GROMACS .gro file of C-alpha atoms in nm:
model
  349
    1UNK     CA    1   7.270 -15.476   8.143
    2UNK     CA    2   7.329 -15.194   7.869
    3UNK     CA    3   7.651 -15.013   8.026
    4UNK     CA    4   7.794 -14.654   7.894
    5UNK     CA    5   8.147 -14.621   7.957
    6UNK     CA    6   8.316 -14.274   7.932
    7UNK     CA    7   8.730 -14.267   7.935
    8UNK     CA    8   8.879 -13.879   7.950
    9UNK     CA    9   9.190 -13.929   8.172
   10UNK     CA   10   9.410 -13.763   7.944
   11UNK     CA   11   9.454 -13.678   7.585
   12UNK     CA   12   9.136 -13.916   7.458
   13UNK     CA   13   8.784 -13.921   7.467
   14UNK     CA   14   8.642 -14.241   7.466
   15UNK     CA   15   8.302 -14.332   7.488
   16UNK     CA   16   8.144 -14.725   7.425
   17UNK     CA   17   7.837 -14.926   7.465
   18UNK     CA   18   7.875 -15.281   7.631
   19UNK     CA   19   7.561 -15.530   7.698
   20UNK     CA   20   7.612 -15.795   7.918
   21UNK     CA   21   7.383 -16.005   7.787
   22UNK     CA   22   7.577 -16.038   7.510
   23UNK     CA   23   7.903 -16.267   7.512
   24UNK     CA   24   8.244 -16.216   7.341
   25UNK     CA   25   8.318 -15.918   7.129
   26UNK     CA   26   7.963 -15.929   7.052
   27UNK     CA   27   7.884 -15.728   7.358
   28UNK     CA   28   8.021 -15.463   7.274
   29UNK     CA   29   7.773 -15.255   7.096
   30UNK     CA   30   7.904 -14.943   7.006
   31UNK     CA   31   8.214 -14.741   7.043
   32UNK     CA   32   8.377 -14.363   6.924
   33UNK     CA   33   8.697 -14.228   7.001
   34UNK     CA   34   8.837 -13.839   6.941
   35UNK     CA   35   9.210 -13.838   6.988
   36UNK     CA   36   9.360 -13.467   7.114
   37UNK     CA   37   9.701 -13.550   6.945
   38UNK     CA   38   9.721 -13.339   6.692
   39UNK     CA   39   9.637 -13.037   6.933
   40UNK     CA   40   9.931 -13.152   7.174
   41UNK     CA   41  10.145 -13.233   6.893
   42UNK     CA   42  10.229 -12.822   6.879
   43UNK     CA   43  10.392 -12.830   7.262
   44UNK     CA   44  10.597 -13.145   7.237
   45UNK     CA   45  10.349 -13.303   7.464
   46UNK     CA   46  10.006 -13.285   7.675
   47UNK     CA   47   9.899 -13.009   7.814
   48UNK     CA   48   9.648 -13.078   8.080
   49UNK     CA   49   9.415 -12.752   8.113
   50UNK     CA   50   9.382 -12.810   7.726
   51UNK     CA   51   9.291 -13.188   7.743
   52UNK     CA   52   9.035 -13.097   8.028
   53UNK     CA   53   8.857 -12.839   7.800
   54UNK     CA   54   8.873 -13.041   7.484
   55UNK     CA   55   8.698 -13.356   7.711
   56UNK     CA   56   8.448 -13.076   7.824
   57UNK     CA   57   8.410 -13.029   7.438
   58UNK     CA   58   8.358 -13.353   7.301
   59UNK     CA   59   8.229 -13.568   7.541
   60UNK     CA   60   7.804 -13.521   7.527
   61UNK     CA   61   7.843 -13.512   7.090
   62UNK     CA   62   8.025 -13.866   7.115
   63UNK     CA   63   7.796 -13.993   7.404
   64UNK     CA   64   7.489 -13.900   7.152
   65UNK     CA   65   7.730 -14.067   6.876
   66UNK     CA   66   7.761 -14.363   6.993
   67UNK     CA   67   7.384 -14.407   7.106
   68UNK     CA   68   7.300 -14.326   6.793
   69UNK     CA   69   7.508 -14.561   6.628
   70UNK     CA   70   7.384 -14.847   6.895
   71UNK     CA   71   7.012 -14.703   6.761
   72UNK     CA   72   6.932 -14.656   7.156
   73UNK     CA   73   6.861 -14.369   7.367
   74UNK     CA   74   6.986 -14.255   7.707
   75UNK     CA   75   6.689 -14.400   7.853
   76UNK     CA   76   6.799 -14.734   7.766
   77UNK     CA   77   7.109 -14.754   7.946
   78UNK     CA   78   7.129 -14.960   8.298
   79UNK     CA   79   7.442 -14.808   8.414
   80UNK     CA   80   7.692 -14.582   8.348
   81UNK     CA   81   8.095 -14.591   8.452
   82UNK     CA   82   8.359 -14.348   8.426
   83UNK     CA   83   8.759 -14.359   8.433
   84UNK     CA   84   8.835 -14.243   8.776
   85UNK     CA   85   9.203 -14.247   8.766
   86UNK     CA   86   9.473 -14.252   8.732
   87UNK     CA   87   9.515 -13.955   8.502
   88UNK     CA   88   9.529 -13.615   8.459
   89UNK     CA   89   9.270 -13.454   8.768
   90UNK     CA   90   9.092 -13.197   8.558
   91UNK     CA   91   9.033 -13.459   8.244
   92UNK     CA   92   8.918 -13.680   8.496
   93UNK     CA   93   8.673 -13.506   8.642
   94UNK     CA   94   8.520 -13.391   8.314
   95UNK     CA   95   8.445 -13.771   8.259
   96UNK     CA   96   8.327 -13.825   8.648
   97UNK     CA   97   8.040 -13.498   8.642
   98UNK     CA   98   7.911 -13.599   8.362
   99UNK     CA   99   7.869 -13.976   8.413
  100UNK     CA  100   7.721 -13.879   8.768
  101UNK     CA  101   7.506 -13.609   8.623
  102UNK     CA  102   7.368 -13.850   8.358
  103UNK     CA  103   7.278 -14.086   8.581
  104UNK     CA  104   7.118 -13.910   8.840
  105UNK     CA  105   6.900 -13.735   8.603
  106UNK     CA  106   6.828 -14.111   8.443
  107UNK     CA  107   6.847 -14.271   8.856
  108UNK     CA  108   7.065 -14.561   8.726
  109UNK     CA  109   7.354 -14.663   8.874
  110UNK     CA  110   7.730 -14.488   8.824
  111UNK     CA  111   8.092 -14.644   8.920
  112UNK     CA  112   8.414 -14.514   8.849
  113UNK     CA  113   8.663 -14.749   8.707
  114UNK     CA  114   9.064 -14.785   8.759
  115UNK     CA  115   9.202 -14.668   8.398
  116UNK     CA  116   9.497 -14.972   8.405
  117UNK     CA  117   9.211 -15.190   8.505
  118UNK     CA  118   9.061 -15.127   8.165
  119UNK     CA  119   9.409 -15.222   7.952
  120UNK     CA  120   9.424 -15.511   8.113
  121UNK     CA  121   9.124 -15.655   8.061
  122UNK     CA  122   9.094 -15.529   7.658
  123UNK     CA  123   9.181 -15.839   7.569
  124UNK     CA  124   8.835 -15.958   7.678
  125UNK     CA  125   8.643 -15.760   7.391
  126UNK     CA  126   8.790 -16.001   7.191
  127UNK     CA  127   8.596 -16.297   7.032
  128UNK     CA  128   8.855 -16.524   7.185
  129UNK     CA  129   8.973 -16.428   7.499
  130UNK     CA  130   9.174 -16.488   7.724
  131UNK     CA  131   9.056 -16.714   8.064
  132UNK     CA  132   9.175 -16.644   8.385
  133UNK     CA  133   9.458 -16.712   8.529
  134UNK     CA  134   9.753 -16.518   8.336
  135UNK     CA  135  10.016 -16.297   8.301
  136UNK     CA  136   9.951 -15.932   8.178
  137UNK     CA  137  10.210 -15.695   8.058
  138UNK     CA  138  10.090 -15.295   8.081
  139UNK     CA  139  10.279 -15.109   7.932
  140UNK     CA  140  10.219 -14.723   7.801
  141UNK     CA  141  10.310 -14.382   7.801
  142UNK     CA  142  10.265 -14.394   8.198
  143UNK     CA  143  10.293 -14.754   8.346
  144UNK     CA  144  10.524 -15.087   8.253
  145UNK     CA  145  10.389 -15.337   8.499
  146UNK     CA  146  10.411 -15.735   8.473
  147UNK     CA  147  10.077 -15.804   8.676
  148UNK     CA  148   9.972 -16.214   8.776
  149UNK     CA  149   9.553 -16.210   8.701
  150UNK     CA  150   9.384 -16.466   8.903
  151UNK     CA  151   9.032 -16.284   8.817
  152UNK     CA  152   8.861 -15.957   8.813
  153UNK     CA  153   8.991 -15.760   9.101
  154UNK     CA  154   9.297 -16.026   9.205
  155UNK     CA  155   9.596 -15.870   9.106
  156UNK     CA  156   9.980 -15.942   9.194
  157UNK     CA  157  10.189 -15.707   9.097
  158UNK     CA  158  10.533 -15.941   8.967
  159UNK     CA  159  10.735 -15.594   8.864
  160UNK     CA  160  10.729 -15.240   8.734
  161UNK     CA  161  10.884 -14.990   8.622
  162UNK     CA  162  11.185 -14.782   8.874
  163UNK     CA  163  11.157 -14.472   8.699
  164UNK     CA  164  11.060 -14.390   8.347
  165UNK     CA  165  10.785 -14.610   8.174
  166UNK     CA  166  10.887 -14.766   7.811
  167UNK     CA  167  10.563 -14.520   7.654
  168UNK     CA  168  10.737 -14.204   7.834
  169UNK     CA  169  11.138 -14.348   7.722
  170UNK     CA  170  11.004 -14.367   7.365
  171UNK     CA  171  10.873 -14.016   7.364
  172UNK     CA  172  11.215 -13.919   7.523
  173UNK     CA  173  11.402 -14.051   7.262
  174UNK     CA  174  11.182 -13.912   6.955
  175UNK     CA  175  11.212 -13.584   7.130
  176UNK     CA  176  11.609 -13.655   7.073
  177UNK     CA  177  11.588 -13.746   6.715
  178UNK     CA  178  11.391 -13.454   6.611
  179UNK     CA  179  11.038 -13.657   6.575
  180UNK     CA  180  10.676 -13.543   6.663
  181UNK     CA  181  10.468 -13.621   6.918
  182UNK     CA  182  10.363 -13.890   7.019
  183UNK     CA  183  10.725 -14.054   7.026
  184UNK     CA  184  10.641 -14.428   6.984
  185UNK     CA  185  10.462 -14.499   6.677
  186UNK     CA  186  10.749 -14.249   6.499
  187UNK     CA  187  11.021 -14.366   6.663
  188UNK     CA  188  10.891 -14.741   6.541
  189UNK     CA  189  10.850 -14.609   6.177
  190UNK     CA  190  11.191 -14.472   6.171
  191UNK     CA  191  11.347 -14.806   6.320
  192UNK     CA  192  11.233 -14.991   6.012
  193UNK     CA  193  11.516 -14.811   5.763
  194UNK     CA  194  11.772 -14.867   6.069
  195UNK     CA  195  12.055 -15.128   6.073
  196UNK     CA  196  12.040 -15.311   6.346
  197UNK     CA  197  12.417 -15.413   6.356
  198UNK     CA  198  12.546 -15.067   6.408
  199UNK     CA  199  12.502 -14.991   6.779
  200UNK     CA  200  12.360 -15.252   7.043
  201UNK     CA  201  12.223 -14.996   7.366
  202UNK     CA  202  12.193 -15.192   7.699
  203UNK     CA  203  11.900 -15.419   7.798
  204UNK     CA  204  11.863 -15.239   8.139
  205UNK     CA  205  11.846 -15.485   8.462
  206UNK     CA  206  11.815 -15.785   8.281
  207UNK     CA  207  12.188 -15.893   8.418
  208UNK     CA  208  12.011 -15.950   8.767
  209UNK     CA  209  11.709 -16.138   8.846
  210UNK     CA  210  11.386 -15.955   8.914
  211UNK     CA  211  11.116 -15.834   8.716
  212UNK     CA  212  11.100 -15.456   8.746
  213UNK     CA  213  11.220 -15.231   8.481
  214UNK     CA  214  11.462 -14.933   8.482
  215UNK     CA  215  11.440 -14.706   8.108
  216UNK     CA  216  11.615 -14.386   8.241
  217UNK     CA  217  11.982 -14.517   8.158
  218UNK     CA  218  11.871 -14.609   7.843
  219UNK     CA  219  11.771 -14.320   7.765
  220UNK     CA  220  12.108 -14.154   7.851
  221UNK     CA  221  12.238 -14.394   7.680
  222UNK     CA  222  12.082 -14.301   7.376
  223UNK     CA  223  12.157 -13.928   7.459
  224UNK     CA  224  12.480 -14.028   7.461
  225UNK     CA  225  12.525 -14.178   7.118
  226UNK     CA  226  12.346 -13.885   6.991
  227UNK     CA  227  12.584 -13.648   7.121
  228UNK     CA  228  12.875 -13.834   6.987
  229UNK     CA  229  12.717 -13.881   6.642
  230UNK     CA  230  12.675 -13.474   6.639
  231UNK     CA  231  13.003 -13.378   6.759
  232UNK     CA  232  13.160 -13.633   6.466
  233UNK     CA  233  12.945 -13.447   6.202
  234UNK     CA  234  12.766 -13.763   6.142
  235UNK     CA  235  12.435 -13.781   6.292
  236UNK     CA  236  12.269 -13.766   5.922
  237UNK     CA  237  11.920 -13.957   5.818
  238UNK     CA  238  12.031 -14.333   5.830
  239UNK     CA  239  12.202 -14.266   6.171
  240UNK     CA  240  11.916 -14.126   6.326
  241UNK     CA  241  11.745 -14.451   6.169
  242UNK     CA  242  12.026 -14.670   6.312
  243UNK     CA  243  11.994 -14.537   6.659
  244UNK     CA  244  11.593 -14.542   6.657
  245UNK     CA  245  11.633 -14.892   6.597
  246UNK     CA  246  11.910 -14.982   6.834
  247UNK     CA  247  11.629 -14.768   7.101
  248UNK     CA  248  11.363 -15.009   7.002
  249UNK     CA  249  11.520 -15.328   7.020
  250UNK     CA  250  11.664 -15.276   7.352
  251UNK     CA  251  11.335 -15.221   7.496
  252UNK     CA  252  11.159 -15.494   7.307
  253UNK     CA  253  11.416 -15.726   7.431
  254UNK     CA  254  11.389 -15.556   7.758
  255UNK     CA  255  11.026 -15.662   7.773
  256UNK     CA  256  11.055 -15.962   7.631
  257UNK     CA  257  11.293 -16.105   7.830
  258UNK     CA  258  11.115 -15.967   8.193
  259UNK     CA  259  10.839 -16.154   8.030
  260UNK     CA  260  10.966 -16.464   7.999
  261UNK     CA  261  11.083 -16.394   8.364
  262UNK     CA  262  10.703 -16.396   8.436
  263UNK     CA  263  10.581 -16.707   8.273
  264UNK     CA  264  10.849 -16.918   8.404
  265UNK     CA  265  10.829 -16.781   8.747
  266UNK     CA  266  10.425 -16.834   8.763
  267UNK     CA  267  10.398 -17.149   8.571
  268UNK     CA  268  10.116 -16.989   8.362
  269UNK     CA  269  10.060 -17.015   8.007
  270UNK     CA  270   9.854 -16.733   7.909
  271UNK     CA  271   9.999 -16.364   7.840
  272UNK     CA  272   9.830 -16.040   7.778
  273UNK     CA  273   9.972 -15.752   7.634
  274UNK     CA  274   9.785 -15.429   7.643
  275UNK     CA  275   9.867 -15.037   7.682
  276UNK     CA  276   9.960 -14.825   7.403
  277UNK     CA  277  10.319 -14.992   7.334
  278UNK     CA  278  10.165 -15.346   7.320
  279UNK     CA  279  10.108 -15.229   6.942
  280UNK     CA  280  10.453 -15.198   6.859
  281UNK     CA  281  10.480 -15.441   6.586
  282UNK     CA  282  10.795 -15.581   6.687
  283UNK     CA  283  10.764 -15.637   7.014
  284UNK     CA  284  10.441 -15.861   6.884
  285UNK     CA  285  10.658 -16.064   6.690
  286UNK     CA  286  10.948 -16.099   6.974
  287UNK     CA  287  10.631 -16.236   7.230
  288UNK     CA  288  10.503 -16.467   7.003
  289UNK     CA  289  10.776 -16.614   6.941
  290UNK     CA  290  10.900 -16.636   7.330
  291UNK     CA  291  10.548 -16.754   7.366
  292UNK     CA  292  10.570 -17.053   7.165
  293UNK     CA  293  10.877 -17.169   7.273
  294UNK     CA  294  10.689 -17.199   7.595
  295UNK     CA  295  10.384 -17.352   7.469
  296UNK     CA  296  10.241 -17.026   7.603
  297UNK     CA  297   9.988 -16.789   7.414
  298UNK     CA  298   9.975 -16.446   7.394
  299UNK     CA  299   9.651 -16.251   7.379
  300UNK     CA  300   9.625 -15.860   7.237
  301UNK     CA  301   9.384 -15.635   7.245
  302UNK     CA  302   9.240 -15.500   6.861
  303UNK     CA  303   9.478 -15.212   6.776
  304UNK     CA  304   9.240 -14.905   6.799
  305UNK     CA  305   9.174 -15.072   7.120
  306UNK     CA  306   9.563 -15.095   7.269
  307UNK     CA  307   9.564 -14.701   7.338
  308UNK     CA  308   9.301 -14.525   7.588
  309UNK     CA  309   8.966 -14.597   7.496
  310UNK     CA  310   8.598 -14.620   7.618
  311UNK     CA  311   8.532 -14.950   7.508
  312UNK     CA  312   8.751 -15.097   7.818
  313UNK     CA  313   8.593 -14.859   8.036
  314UNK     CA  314   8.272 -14.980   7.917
  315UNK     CA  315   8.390 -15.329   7.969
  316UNK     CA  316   8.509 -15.364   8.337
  317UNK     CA  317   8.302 -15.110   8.476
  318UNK     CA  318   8.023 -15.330   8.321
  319UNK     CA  319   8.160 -15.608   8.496
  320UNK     CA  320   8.170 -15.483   8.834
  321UNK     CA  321   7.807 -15.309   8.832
  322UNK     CA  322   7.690 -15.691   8.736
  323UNK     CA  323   7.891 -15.776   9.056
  324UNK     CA  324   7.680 -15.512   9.258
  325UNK     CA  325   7.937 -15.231   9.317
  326UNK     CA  326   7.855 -14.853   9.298
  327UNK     CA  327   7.987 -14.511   9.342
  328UNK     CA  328   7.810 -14.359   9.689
  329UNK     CA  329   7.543 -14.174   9.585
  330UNK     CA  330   7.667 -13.752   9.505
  331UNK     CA  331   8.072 -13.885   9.586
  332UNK     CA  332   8.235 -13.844   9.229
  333UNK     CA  333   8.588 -14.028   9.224
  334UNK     CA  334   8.910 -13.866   9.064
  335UNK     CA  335   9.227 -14.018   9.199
  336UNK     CA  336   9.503 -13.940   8.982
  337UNK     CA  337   9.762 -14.150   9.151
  338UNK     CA  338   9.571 -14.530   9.189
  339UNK     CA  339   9.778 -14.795   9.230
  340UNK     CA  340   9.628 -15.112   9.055
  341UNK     CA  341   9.718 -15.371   9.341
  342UNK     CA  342   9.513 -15.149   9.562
  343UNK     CA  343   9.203 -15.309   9.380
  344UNK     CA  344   8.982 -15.575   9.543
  345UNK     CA  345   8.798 -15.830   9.365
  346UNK     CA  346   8.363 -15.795   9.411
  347UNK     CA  347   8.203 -15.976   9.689
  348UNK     CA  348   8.066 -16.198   9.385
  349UNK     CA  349   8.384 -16.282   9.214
   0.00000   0.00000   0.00000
């Protein structure tokens, strides 16, 4: 089964090829991504009627992209699946008309796809991945979620984030040190001249058991410090550096500690990390580390793959139309609010 996948749920259009015929990372055929971050870079963050235009721009040139790059045509595909949430409505439904147009016009079956359903199961375009059961860790711009994976569709949500997700607390506290958009990668790059002996912030609810995650007193922590560096005249270069790193080692640690929370509490051995932060170098080198202590392995997805892409989209919703399940013929789905543990495994699986 030759499946399109189409990802526009908010500031990237993503657009793959997957065969299911074809084990591994070898199934995946074909994939192109345009990124809107340079265009959102200008407001400090995304603006949604400008993502859902851009997506309306895009999306048919990188569809004809990547089946030219697969050397197929539309009338090859078998099915077609679309990002149906969570996200941004308008983006969404750019991505949900046209994978429903398409296939009507080609009478193939369509299926939208939960977005977080996609990170999590990146790690599967791999040529070694992961087997069920394990332990995934999401966590992005929107979501921080310690998830127990029994299968496709059998999801147990261990913990998650109160308030403020470690993607959206890293923005946050670039915005604070004067750095663009998006926050985490520069806030990572800065960390790297910082000393990490100069301030230690808090490791939020750590000091009670429990695996949710709290990053808004954190961040007002790090306000905080900022303040008090300003109003002593010495918030210069290698503080700002100091403090960016003192920020990203309390939520690596964060993490890394709710993590080994996780394994220990399920017994399991296997960890996935996916979601935009998952490429954080350090926090890679923090898990491995935890992971080997437990005789545990951890599992990533490539790096152009750990932020929103079609190739995941591609993936599960691949996956599932195997399994027999299908949007209702002329019902388009855009749910911008979906929780994951609301998803049920296929009558097959």
């Amino acid at each position: 089964m030759r499946v399109l996948g189409i990802e526009t749920s908010c500031d990237e259009t993503g657009v793959a090829l997957y065969d299911t015929a074809l084990t591994g990372g070898k199934g995946l055929l074909a994939d192109a991504l345009y990124s809107q971050i340079a265009m959102h870079a200008e407001f400090g963050g995304v603006v949604p009627e400008l993502a859902s235009r851009d997506h309306t721009r895009k999306l048919l040139p990188l569809i004809e992209q990547v089946l030219s790059d697969a050397k197929l045509t539309r009338r090859d595909l078998d099915g077609i699946t679309y990002t149906a949430g969570p996200g941004l409505v308008g983006a969404l439904m750019v991505g949900a008309s046209t994978a429903h147009g398409m296939a009507r016009a080609l009478n193939i079956p369509v299926l939208g796809v939960h977005h977080m359903e996609g990170h999590l199961l990146a790690p599967m375009l791999e040529d070694e991945p992961p087997e069920f059961p394990f332990v995934a860790l999401l966590v992005s711009g929107g979501h921080t979620q310690l998830v127990e994976v029994q299968g496709l569709g059998r999801y147990q949500l261990l913990g998650e984030s109160v308030d403020d997700a470690a993607g959206e607390a890293f923005d946050k506290a670039a915005k604070m040190l004067g750095l663009a958009y998006p926050g985490g990668p520069q806030v990572a790059k800065l960390a790297e001249q910082g000393d990490p002996k100069r301030f230690r912030f808090p490791r939020p609810m750590t000091d009670r058991p429990g695996l949710d995650f709290s990053f808004s007193g954190l961040k007002t922590h790090t306000m905080t410090a900022i303040r008090q560096l300003e109003t002593a005249g010495e918030l210069d270069a290698q503080a700002r550096a100091d403090v960016a790193r003192a920020f990203e080692e309390a939520v690596v640690d964060t993490l890394v500690i709710k993590c080994r929370r996780a394994l220990d509490q399920t017994g399991l051995k296997r960890l996935v990390v996916a979601g935009g932060v998952s490429a954080n170098h350090r926090l890679r080198e923090r898990l491995q580390a935890a992971c080997e202590k437990r005789q545990a392995r951890a599992y990533y997805p490539r790096g152009r793959f750990c932020t929103d892409n079609g190739a995941m989209i591609a993936y599960v919703g691949a996956q599932r139309l195997a399994a027999g399940e299908r949007d209702t013929p002329g019902m388009m789905q855009a749910t911008p609010r979906w929780p994951l543990d609301k998803l049920t495994a296929p009558a097959s699986h």
